[in-house]
């Protein structure tokens, strides 16, 4: 997938000149920037839940479905390093009869497991979700788009944040009638990260591939810069 990076400016700057008694004036400015990028990978969390009268039977059913899911993922080209069992749960089920004064009755067990998958080819995301649903996955607990290499986008956001801070500093210095001097310090304070798409929903076998829109991610950075100030 071709990756494009569009550098945008986000002018959310807090700036204030600090005047000391020894005329060592400084200006502190916080600049922020973002880079919009097209994601090239996704992380999905699939769940399998089964009920049975016996604990062992519930676990066996879940294990079989999970095995089928792993096999289907491999058929779709997902490597072993990109799929993982994230949790396995087993809990009793009780019948709470409100018309009875007796204790709750144990009626069976519920077993659940989650499978985390990294999809590095987004063109396969829809077919993969449809395929594993047909194999018995009945829960989707998370879908998050990301980048396999975030370095270039993060660098673009940092550059834009520095440019933002320097531009604001120039405007403030001119408005105050002083000359902007050398940069004393630069400190990166982080920025917004890609926002995952979360939700919990039941999944049913579909006749066609699940439509998925990846959209864009916003990679952010924030820097605080301190400048010297000289009177004009």
PDB file of C-alpha atoms in Angstrom:
ATOM      1  CA  UNK A   1       0.000   0.000   0.000  1.00  0.00           C
ATOM      2  CA  UNK A   2       1.354   3.385  -0.935  1.00  0.00           C
ATOM      3  CA  UNK A   3       1.835   5.571   2.107  1.00  0.00           C
ATOM      4  CA  UNK A   4       1.275   9.283   1.915  1.00  0.00           C
ATOM      5  CA  UNK A   5       2.115  11.840   4.526  1.00  0.00           C
ATOM      6  CA  UNK A   6       0.470  15.241   4.594  1.00  0.00           C
ATOM      7  CA  UNK A   7       1.988  17.629   7.076  1.00  0.00           C
ATOM      8  CA  UNK A   8      -0.557  19.832   8.778  1.00  0.00           C
ATOM      9  CA  UNK A   9      -0.160  22.612  11.269  1.00  0.00           C
ATOM     10  CA  UNK A  10      -2.077  22.686  14.525  1.00  0.00           C
ATOM     11  CA  UNK A  11      -1.761  26.088  16.146  1.00  0.00           C
ATOM     12  CA  UNK A  12      -2.361  25.383  19.806  1.00  0.00           C
ATOM     13  CA  UNK A  13       0.447  27.412  21.287  1.00  0.00           C
ATOM     14  CA  UNK A  14       0.962  28.767  24.768  1.00  0.00           C
ATOM     15  CA  UNK A  15       3.603  31.455  24.789  1.00  0.00           C
ATOM     16  CA  UNK A  16       4.674  34.019  27.345  1.00  0.00           C
ATOM     17  CA  UNK A  17       7.817  36.169  27.565  1.00  0.00           C
ATOM     18  CA  UNK A  18       9.492  35.944  30.949  1.00  0.00           C
ATOM     19  CA  UNK A  19      11.316  39.149  31.946  1.00  0.00           C
ATOM     20  CA  UNK A  20      13.937  38.782  34.632  1.00  0.00           C
ATOM     21  CA  UNK A  21      15.372  41.597  36.703  1.00  0.00           C
ATOM     22  CA  UNK A  22      18.822  41.063  35.150  1.00  0.00           C
ATOM     23  CA  UNK A  23      17.324  41.734  31.683  1.00  0.00           C
ATOM     24  CA  UNK A  24      17.933  38.110  30.714  1.00  0.00           C
ATOM     25  CA  UNK A  25      14.601  37.894  28.897  1.00  0.00           C
ATOM     26  CA  UNK A  26      13.324  34.632  27.540  1.00  0.00           C
ATOM     27  CA  UNK A  27      10.325  33.470  25.578  1.00  0.00           C
ATOM     28  CA  UNK A  28       8.825  30.023  26.111  1.00  0.00           C
ATOM     29  CA  UNK A  29       6.631  28.643  23.345  1.00  0.00           C
ATOM     30  CA  UNK A  30       4.838  25.312  22.944  1.00  0.00           C
ATOM     31  CA  UNK A  31       4.244  24.199  19.380  1.00  0.00           C
ATOM     32  CA  UNK A  32       2.230  21.256  18.129  1.00  0.00           C
ATOM     33  CA  UNK A  33       2.075  19.503  14.801  1.00  0.00           C
ATOM     34  CA  UNK A  34       0.457  16.503  13.211  1.00  0.00           C
ATOM     35  CA  UNK A  35       1.067  14.271  10.213  1.00  0.00           C
ATOM     36  CA  UNK A  36      -1.862  12.557   8.512  1.00  0.00           C
ATOM     37  CA  UNK A  37      -1.020   9.123   7.160  1.00  0.00           C
ATOM     38  CA  UNK A  38      -2.768   6.196   5.583  1.00  0.00           C
ATOM     39  CA  UNK A  39      -2.499   3.096   7.823  1.00  0.00           C
ATOM     40  CA  UNK A  40      -0.857   0.008   6.391  1.00  0.00           C
ATOM     41  CA  UNK A  41      -1.751  -2.544   9.078  1.00  0.00           C
ATOM     42  CA  UNK A  42      -4.497  -3.390  11.536  1.00  0.00           C
ATOM     43  CA  UNK A  43      -4.856  -5.202  14.843  1.00  0.00           C
ATOM     44  CA  UNK A  44      -8.038  -7.111  15.558  1.00  0.00           C
ATOM     45  CA  UNK A  45      -9.172  -9.029  18.643  1.00  0.00           C
ATOM     46  CA  UNK A  46     -11.559 -11.890  18.005  1.00  0.00           C
ATOM     47  CA  UNK A  47     -13.472 -13.774  20.659  1.00  0.00           C
ATOM     48  CA  UNK A  48     -14.947 -17.253  20.923  1.00  0.00           C
ATOM     49  CA  UNK A  49     -17.532 -18.103  23.597  1.00  0.00           C
ATOM     50  CA  UNK A  50     -19.122 -21.509  24.153  1.00  0.00           C
ATOM     51  CA  UNK A  51     -21.518 -22.924  26.744  1.00  0.00           C
ATOM     52  CA  UNK A  52     -21.605 -26.536  27.899  1.00  0.00           C
ATOM     53  CA  UNK A  53     -22.876 -28.586  30.814  1.00  0.00           C
ATOM     54  CA  UNK A  54     -19.356 -29.603  31.811  1.00  0.00           C
ATOM     55  CA  UNK A  55     -16.305 -27.369  32.177  1.00  0.00           C
ATOM     56  CA  UNK A  56     -14.108 -29.643  30.085  1.00  0.00           C
ATOM     57  CA  UNK A  57     -16.618 -29.734  27.260  1.00  0.00           C
ATOM     58  CA  UNK A  58     -16.859 -25.926  27.156  1.00  0.00           C
ATOM     59  CA  UNK A  59     -13.079 -25.608  27.019  1.00  0.00           C
ATOM     60  CA  UNK A  60     -12.796 -28.287  24.342  1.00  0.00           C
ATOM     61  CA  UNK A  61     -15.334 -26.512  22.124  1.00  0.00           C
ATOM     62  CA  UNK A  62     -13.528 -23.195  22.465  1.00  0.00           C
ATOM     63  CA  UNK A  63     -10.161 -24.844  21.798  1.00  0.00           C
ATOM     64  CA  UNK A  64     -11.479 -26.462  18.618  1.00  0.00           C
ATOM     65  CA  UNK A  65     -12.853 -23.188  17.270  1.00  0.00           C
ATOM     66  CA  UNK A  66      -9.619 -21.377  18.130  1.00  0.00           C
ATOM     67  CA  UNK A  67      -7.643 -24.050  16.298  1.00  0.00           C
ATOM     68  CA  UNK A  68      -9.879 -23.632  13.244  1.00  0.00           C
ATOM     69  CA  UNK A  69      -9.379 -19.862  13.375  1.00  0.00           C
ATOM     70  CA  UNK A  70      -5.593 -20.185  13.511  1.00  0.00           C
ATOM     71  CA  UNK A  71      -5.679 -22.583  10.562  1.00  0.00           C
ATOM     72  CA  UNK A  72      -7.878 -20.231   8.537  1.00  0.00           C
ATOM     73  CA  UNK A  73      -5.631 -17.259   9.347  1.00  0.00           C
ATOM     74  CA  UNK A  74      -2.638 -19.221   8.096  1.00  0.00           C
ATOM     75  CA  UNK A  75      -4.537 -19.971   4.877  1.00  0.00           C
ATOM     76  CA  UNK A  76      -5.131 -16.220   4.492  1.00  0.00           C
ATOM     77  CA  UNK A  77      -1.394 -15.582   4.672  1.00  0.00           C
ATOM     78  CA  UNK A  78      -1.163 -14.420   8.295  1.00  0.00           C
ATOM     79  CA  UNK A  79       2.173 -15.457   9.786  1.00  0.00           C
ATOM     80  CA  UNK A  80       2.424 -17.281  13.113  1.00  0.00           C
ATOM     81  CA  UNK A  81       4.140 -14.273  14.722  1.00  0.00           C
ATOM     82  CA  UNK A  82       1.060 -12.163  13.963  1.00  0.00           C
ATOM     83  CA  UNK A  83      -1.519 -14.275  15.836  1.00  0.00           C
ATOM     84  CA  UNK A  84      -1.728 -14.900  19.542  1.00  0.00           C
ATOM     85  CA  UNK A  85      -4.120 -16.203  22.186  1.00  0.00           C
ATOM     86  CA  UNK A  86      -4.557 -13.258  24.530  1.00  0.00           C
ATOM     87  CA  UNK A  87      -6.737 -14.795  27.244  1.00  0.00           C
ATOM     88  CA  UNK A  88      -8.748 -17.868  28.224  1.00  0.00           C
ATOM     89  CA  UNK A  89     -11.653 -17.679  30.683  1.00  0.00           C
ATOM     90  CA  UNK A  90     -13.917 -20.271  32.275  1.00  0.00           C
ATOM     91  CA  UNK A  91     -16.867 -19.364  34.492  1.00  0.00           C
ATOM     92  CA  UNK A  92     -19.823 -21.280  35.975  1.00  0.00           C
ATOM     93  CA  UNK A  93     -23.410 -20.557  34.970  1.00  0.00           C
ATOM     94  CA  UNK A  94     -26.147 -20.594  37.594  1.00  0.00           C
ATOM     95  CA  UNK A  95     -29.916 -20.676  37.437  1.00  0.00           C
ATOM     96  CA  UNK A  96     -31.257 -18.118  39.910  1.00  0.00           C
ATOM     97  CA  UNK A  97     -34.872 -19.160  40.335  1.00  0.00           C
ATOM     98  CA  UNK A  98     -36.655 -16.243  41.969  1.00  0.00           C
ATOM     99  CA  UNK A  99     -39.622 -18.414  42.881  1.00  0.00           C
ATOM    100  CA  UNK A 100     -37.445 -20.695  44.981  1.00  0.00           C
ATOM    101  CA  UNK A 101     -35.925 -20.045  48.363  1.00  0.00           C
ATOM    102  CA  UNK A 102     -33.122 -22.517  47.725  1.00  0.00           C
ATOM    103  CA  UNK A 103     -29.585 -21.778  46.560  1.00  0.00           C
ATOM    104  CA  UNK A 104     -28.743 -21.051  42.949  1.00  0.00           C
ATOM    105  CA  UNK A 105     -28.358 -24.159  40.815  1.00  0.00           C
ATOM    106  CA  UNK A 106     -25.237 -24.805  38.752  1.00  0.00           C
ATOM    107  CA  UNK A 107     -26.430 -25.428  35.184  1.00  0.00           C
ATOM    108  CA  UNK A 108     -23.193 -25.353  33.192  1.00  0.00           C
ATOM    109  CA  UNK A 109     -20.060 -23.470  32.263  1.00  0.00           C
ATOM    110  CA  UNK A 110     -19.062 -20.736  29.833  1.00  0.00           C
ATOM    111  CA  UNK A 111     -15.616 -20.777  28.229  1.00  0.00           C
ATOM    112  CA  UNK A 112     -14.127 -17.873  26.338  1.00  0.00           C
ATOM    113  CA  UNK A 113     -10.888 -17.154  24.545  1.00  0.00           C
ATOM    114  CA  UNK A 114      -9.560 -14.109  22.690  1.00  0.00           C
ATOM    115  CA  UNK A 115      -7.313 -14.182  19.637  1.00  0.00           C
ATOM    116  CA  UNK A 116      -5.220 -11.136  18.733  1.00  0.00           C
ATOM    117  CA  UNK A 117      -4.252 -10.796  15.066  1.00  0.00           C
ATOM    118  CA  UNK A 118      -2.027  -8.372  13.195  1.00  0.00           C
ATOM    119  CA  UNK A 119      -3.048  -7.938   9.565  1.00  0.00           C
ATOM    120  CA  UNK A 120      -0.219  -6.453   7.497  1.00  0.00           C
ATOM    121  CA  UNK A 121      -2.172  -6.445   4.223  1.00  0.00           C
ATOM    122  CA  UNK A 122      -5.281  -4.318   4.662  1.00  0.00           C
ATOM    123  CA  UNK A 123      -6.765  -5.669   1.437  1.00  0.00           C
ATOM    124  CA  UNK A 124      -7.172  -8.970   3.298  1.00  0.00           C
ATOM    125  CA  UNK A 125      -8.777  -7.502   6.427  1.00  0.00           C
ATOM    126  CA  UNK A 126     -12.378  -7.880   5.277  1.00  0.00           C
ATOM    127  CA  UNK A 127     -11.933 -11.438   3.935  1.00  0.00           C
ATOM    128  CA  UNK A 128     -10.087 -12.450   7.108  1.00  0.00           C
ATOM    129  CA  UNK A 129     -12.866 -11.173   9.378  1.00  0.00           C
ATOM    130  CA  UNK A 130     -15.476 -12.959   7.267  1.00  0.00           C
ATOM    131  CA  UNK A 131     -13.486 -16.199   7.198  1.00  0.00           C
ATOM    132  CA  UNK A 132     -12.854 -16.434  10.941  1.00  0.00           C
ATOM    133  CA  UNK A 133     -16.492 -15.602  11.624  1.00  0.00           C
ATOM    134  CA  UNK A 134     -17.506 -18.576   9.510  1.00  0.00           C
ATOM    135  CA  UNK A 135     -15.113 -20.703  11.576  1.00  0.00           C
ATOM    136  CA  UNK A 136     -16.849 -19.778  14.840  1.00  0.00           C
ATOM    137  CA  UNK A 137     -15.531 -16.422  16.071  1.00  0.00           C
ATOM    138  CA  UNK A 138     -18.572 -14.725  17.589  1.00  0.00           C
ATOM    139  CA  UNK A 139     -17.101 -11.571  19.155  1.00  0.00           C
ATOM    140  CA  UNK A 140     -15.119  -8.590  17.930  1.00  0.00           C
ATOM    141  CA  UNK A 141     -13.623  -6.706  20.870  1.00  0.00           C
ATOM    142  CA  UNK A 142     -11.211  -4.383  19.118  1.00  0.00           C
ATOM    143  CA  UNK A 143     -10.111  -3.022  15.747  1.00  0.00           C
ATOM    144  CA  UNK A 144      -7.147  -0.664  15.558  1.00  0.00           C
ATOM    145  CA  UNK A 145      -5.351   0.691  12.508  1.00  0.00           C
ATOM    146  CA  UNK A 146      -1.675   1.559  12.726  1.00  0.00           C
ATOM    147  CA  UNK A 147       1.606   1.807  10.811  1.00  0.00           C
ATOM    148  CA  UNK A 148       4.242  -0.865  10.484  1.00  0.00           C
ATOM    149  CA  UNK A 149       6.882   1.884  10.549  1.00  0.00           C
ATOM    150  CA  UNK A 150       5.789   5.056  12.339  1.00  0.00           C
ATOM    151  CA  UNK A 151       9.233   6.698  12.193  1.00  0.00           C
ATOM    152  CA  UNK A 152       8.756   8.901   9.085  1.00  0.00           C
ATOM    153  CA  UNK A 153       5.335  10.137  10.209  1.00  0.00           C
ATOM    154  CA  UNK A 154       6.591  10.884  13.731  1.00  0.00           C
ATOM    155  CA  UNK A 155       9.563  12.806  12.313  1.00  0.00           C
ATOM    156  CA  UNK A 156       7.233  14.817  10.072  1.00  0.00           C
ATOM    157  CA  UNK A 157       5.036  15.680  13.060  1.00  0.00           C
ATOM    158  CA  UNK A 158       8.083  16.731  15.113  1.00  0.00           C
ATOM    159  CA  UNK A 159       9.342  18.963  12.294  1.00  0.00           C
ATOM    160  CA  UNK A 160       5.950  20.575  11.986  1.00  0.00           C
ATOM    161  CA  UNK A 161       5.748  21.155  15.738  1.00  0.00           C
ATOM    162  CA  UNK A 162       9.138  22.904  15.749  1.00  0.00           C
ATOM    163  CA  UNK A 163       8.115  25.072  12.785  1.00  0.00           C
ATOM    164  CA  UNK A 164       4.895  25.930  14.573  1.00  0.00           C
ATOM    165  CA  UNK A 165       6.735  26.970  17.732  1.00  0.00           C
ATOM    166  CA  UNK A 166       9.292  29.057  15.838  1.00  0.00           C
ATOM    167  CA  UNK A 167       6.614  30.819  13.809  1.00  0.00           C
ATOM    168  CA  UNK A 168       4.634  31.731  16.897  1.00  0.00           C
ATOM    169  CA  UNK A 169       7.756  32.903  18.662  1.00  0.00           C
ATOM    170  CA  UNK A 170       8.569  35.253  15.770  1.00  0.00           C
ATOM    171  CA  UNK A 171       5.068  36.757  15.825  1.00  0.00           C
ATOM    172  CA  UNK A 172       5.109  37.265  19.602  1.00  0.00           C
ATOM    173  CA  UNK A 173       8.575  38.794  19.612  1.00  0.00           C
ATOM    174  CA  UNK A 174       7.648  41.298  16.898  1.00  0.00           C
ATOM    175  CA  UNK A 175       4.424  42.196  18.691  1.00  0.00           C
ATOM    176  CA  UNK A 176       6.378  42.807  21.911  1.00  0.00           C
ATOM    177  CA  UNK A 177       8.954  44.993  20.154  1.00  0.00           C
ATOM    178  CA  UNK A 178      11.890  42.701  20.890  1.00  0.00           C
ATOM    179  CA  UNK A 179      14.244  40.672  18.777  1.00  0.00           C
ATOM    180  CA  UNK A 180      14.095  36.890  18.876  1.00  0.00           C
ATOM    181  CA  UNK A 181      17.444  35.419  19.854  1.00  0.00           C
ATOM    182  CA  UNK A 182      19.010  31.983  19.899  1.00  0.00           C
ATOM    183  CA  UNK A 183      17.216  28.801  20.935  1.00  0.00           C
ATOM    184  CA  UNK A 184      18.141  27.938  24.522  1.00  0.00           C
ATOM    185  CA  UNK A 185      16.367  24.599  24.793  1.00  0.00           C
ATOM    186  CA  UNK A 186      13.956  22.262  22.993  1.00  0.00           C
ATOM    187  CA  UNK A 187      11.923  19.648  24.831  1.00  0.00           C
ATOM    188  CA  UNK A 188       9.578  17.137  23.257  1.00  0.00           C
ATOM    189  CA  UNK A 189       6.456  16.511  25.300  1.00  0.00           C
ATOM    190  CA  UNK A 190       4.619  14.023  23.119  1.00  0.00           C
ATOM    191  CA  UNK A 191       1.444  14.348  21.134  1.00  0.00           C
ATOM    192  CA  UNK A 192      -1.724  12.534  20.088  1.00  0.00           C
ATOM    193  CA  UNK A 193      -1.317   8.933  19.011  1.00  0.00           C
ATOM    194  CA  UNK A 194      -3.394   6.930  16.522  1.00  0.00           C
ATOM    195  CA  UNK A 195      -6.898   6.537  17.859  1.00  0.00           C
ATOM    196  CA  UNK A 196      -8.112   2.923  17.841  1.00  0.00           C
ATOM    197  CA  UNK A 197     -11.633   2.034  16.797  1.00  0.00           C
ATOM    198  CA  UNK A 198     -13.098   0.165  19.748  1.00  0.00           C
ATOM    199  CA  UNK A 199     -16.372  -1.550  20.268  1.00  0.00           C
ATOM    200  CA  UNK A 200     -17.847  -4.834  21.322  1.00  0.00           C
ATOM    201  CA  UNK A 201     -20.340  -6.526  19.068  1.00  0.00           C
ATOM    202  CA  UNK A 202     -21.623  -9.950  18.157  1.00  0.00           C
ATOM    203  CA  UNK A 203     -20.477 -11.307  14.798  1.00  0.00           C
ATOM    204  CA  UNK A 204     -22.486 -13.601  12.584  1.00  0.00           C
ATOM    205  CA  UNK A 205     -21.410 -15.517   9.503  1.00  0.00           C
ATOM    206  CA  UNK A 206     -21.731 -13.305   6.445  1.00  0.00           C
ATOM    207  CA  UNK A 207     -22.195 -14.176   2.786  1.00  0.00           C
ATOM    208  CA  UNK A 208     -19.755 -11.458   1.645  1.00  0.00           C
ATOM    209  CA  UNK A 209     -16.607  -9.872   2.996  1.00  0.00           C
ATOM    210  CA  UNK A 210     -16.907  -7.399   5.847  1.00  0.00           C
ATOM    211  CA  UNK A 211     -16.524  -3.841   4.420  1.00  0.00           C
ATOM    212  CA  UNK A 212     -13.751  -2.002   6.264  1.00  0.00           C
ATOM    213  CA  UNK A 213     -12.703   1.641   5.786  1.00  0.00           C
ATOM    214  CA  UNK A 214      -9.210   2.357   7.107  1.00  0.00           C
ATOM    215  CA  UNK A 215      -9.379   6.145   6.729  1.00  0.00           C
ATOM    216  CA  UNK A 216      -6.359   8.082   7.996  1.00  0.00           C
ATOM    217  CA  UNK A 217      -4.378   8.306  11.207  1.00  0.00           C
ATOM    218  CA  UNK A 218      -3.131  11.457  12.890  1.00  0.00           C
ATOM    219  CA  UNK A 219       0.365  11.160  14.323  1.00  0.00           C
ATOM    220  CA  UNK A 220       1.108  14.078  16.643  1.00  0.00           C
ATOM    221  CA  UNK A 221       4.068  15.726  18.318  1.00  0.00           C
ATOM    222  CA  UNK A 222       4.502  18.602  20.757  1.00  0.00           C
ATOM    223  CA  UNK A 223       7.651  20.583  21.571  1.00  0.00           C
ATOM    224  CA  UNK A 224       8.430  23.324  24.067  1.00  0.00           C
ATOM    225  CA  UNK A 225      11.130  25.778  22.976  1.00  0.00           C
ATOM    226  CA  UNK A 226      12.859  28.505  24.982  1.00  0.00           C
ATOM    227  CA  UNK A 227      14.338  31.492  23.112  1.00  0.00           C
ATOM    228  CA  UNK A 228      16.551  34.377  24.149  1.00  0.00           C
ATOM    229  CA  UNK A 229      15.040  37.848  23.728  1.00  0.00           C
ATOM    230  CA  UNK A 230      16.920  41.063  22.973  1.00  0.00           C
ATOM    231  CA  UNK A 231      15.527  44.561  22.981  1.00  0.00           C
ATOM    232  CA  UNK A 232      15.481  46.162  19.522  1.00  0.00           C
TER     233      UNK A 232
END
